[in-house]
Amino acid sequence: MNDTKKAYIATLIQVAIIGFSFMFVKVALEYVSPLVLLSYRFFFALLASLLPIIVKKVSVDIKVSDILKILPLSLFYPVLFFGFQSFGLLYSSSTEAGIIIATAPIFTAILSNIFLKEKTTKVQNLFICFSMSGIIYISVVNSMQIEGFSIFGTILLILSTVSMAFYNIMSRKLSKTYSYYTLTFIMTLIGFIIFTVLSIGNYAIDPKAISITEPLTSAKFLFAIVYLGVFSSFVSSLLTNYALSKLEASKVSVFSNLTPIITLLVGVFILSEEINYKHLIGIAVTIIGVLGTNLFGRKKKKNV
């Protein structure tokens, strides 16, 4: 199996992980504030990233200059991306979050064109729009079922998506200098430090805030936070950084259109929510768009 196929598989696994993550964020937010959630999330992510280094399966040679170069990337992802997402989910549903994050390909295509000079073909742009139309269709269908719509929550989730688009661009560029594991480890370390300092500072300012340690007595919270830390933060970042080291940012990003589909299926099979033929139409259109964007881009590359 060549690197390109491995990158596509990595991206599909990453999308599946993210598709489940919104549900677990909502679960964790029942017990802690967004900042405490993020602190715990990246504590477990950091533990997971340290394990391969401790058993000497992976070596990471980091200098202060490396951290400074990767710091801007880390500010967009995980800090701004997860920060906006967690606070946005306080006011929005997991289904809404899955739909909004699917707009990432639009922002990524524009930014990759500007900063990386990665040109998308007219056919690719057509399939990106086709995929987005499927997302919009699903969004319209779901809007009839979602109560308590919040414009503030929507804005926060859009800012989260824009942060992801910048991350896709910057990671693609830095992956030419650093290994995908080095990028993931430093991003995780910075995320843990920033979110932990912020959560402790918030607790110091407001001692009446939700207890930091009490939620650890809940098995439900622990399961959710371990999933979010180990899989949705560490493993997801590792897979994305690997994919971006092998594929164009626009190709990787368009897979995020599959996220609301997975979120929708999670609602059906786990939360016993209903799905109808309208959802199936939107799912089919979205998948065709994702496949077209990548297949036609790959063919063009072979002909060069």
Short mmCIF file of C-alpha atoms in Angstrom, two decimals, residues 20-42 44 82 85-87 89-90 92 94 210-230 232-233 271:
data_model
loop_
_atom_site.label_atom_id
_atom_site.label_comp_id
_atom_site.label_asym_id
_atom_site.label_seq_id
_atom_site.Cartn_x
_atom_site.Cartn_y
_atom_site.Cartn_z
CA PHE A 20 -18.39 10.70 17.43
CA SER A 21 -16.57 13.42 19.36
CA PHE A 22 -19.37 16.01 19.38
CA MET A 23 -21.60 13.64 21.32
CA PHE A 24 -18.89 13.07 23.92
CA VAL A 25 -18.22 16.82 24.24
CA LYS A 26 -21.89 17.34 25.07
CA VAL A 27 -21.66 14.54 27.67
CA ALA A 28 -18.53 16.02 29.31
CA LEU A 29 -20.04 19.52 29.40
CA GLU A 30 -22.74 18.16 31.72
CA TYR A 31 -20.03 17.81 34.38
CA VAL A 32 -17.44 20.56 33.79
CA SER A 33 -16.94 23.96 32.18
CA PRO A 34 -15.41 24.14 28.67
CA LEU A 35 -11.98 25.18 30.00
CA VAL A 36 -11.80 22.32 32.53
CA LEU A 37 -12.97 19.91 29.83
CA LEU A 38 -10.17 21.07 27.51
CA SER A 39 -7.59 20.83 30.29
CA TYR A 40 -8.55 17.21 31.04
CA ARG A 41 -8.85 16.47 27.34
CA PHE A 42 -5.27 17.50 26.61
CA PHE A 44 -5.02 12.52 28.47
CA PHE A 82 -11.27 23.32 20.37
CA GLN A 85 -15.94 24.40 19.52
CA SER A 86 -16.37 23.63 23.23
CA PHE A 87 -17.96 26.99 24.04
CA LEU A 89 -21.45 23.41 21.91
CA LEU A 90 -22.77 25.01 25.10
CA SER A 92 -25.65 24.44 19.94
CA SER A 94 -23.83 18.19 18.16
CA ILE A 210 -17.75 23.76 38.86
CA SER A 211 -15.34 21.53 40.82
CA ILE A 212 -12.28 20.44 38.88
CA THR A 213 -11.86 17.05 40.57
CA GLU A 214 -15.42 15.99 41.42
CA PRO A 215 -16.33 14.84 37.86
CA LEU A 216 -13.56 12.21 38.03
CA THR A 217 -15.88 10.10 40.20
CA SER A 218 -18.22 9.65 37.23
CA ALA A 219 -17.52 6.70 34.91
CA LYS A 220 -19.57 8.42 32.20
CA PHE A 221 -17.40 11.54 32.35
CA LEU A 222 -14.16 9.54 32.43
CA PHE A 223 -15.14 7.52 29.37
CA ALA A 224 -16.07 10.69 27.48
CA ILE A 225 -12.91 12.58 28.41
CA VAL A 226 -10.58 9.65 27.64
CA TYR A 227 -12.19 9.30 24.21
CA LEU A 228 -11.86 13.05 23.59
CA GLY A 229 -8.26 13.17 24.83
CA VAL A 230 -6.74 9.98 23.44
CA SER A 232 -10.35 12.80 19.27
CA SER A 233 -7.34 14.96 20.20
CA LEU A 271 -29.37 8.20 20.40
#
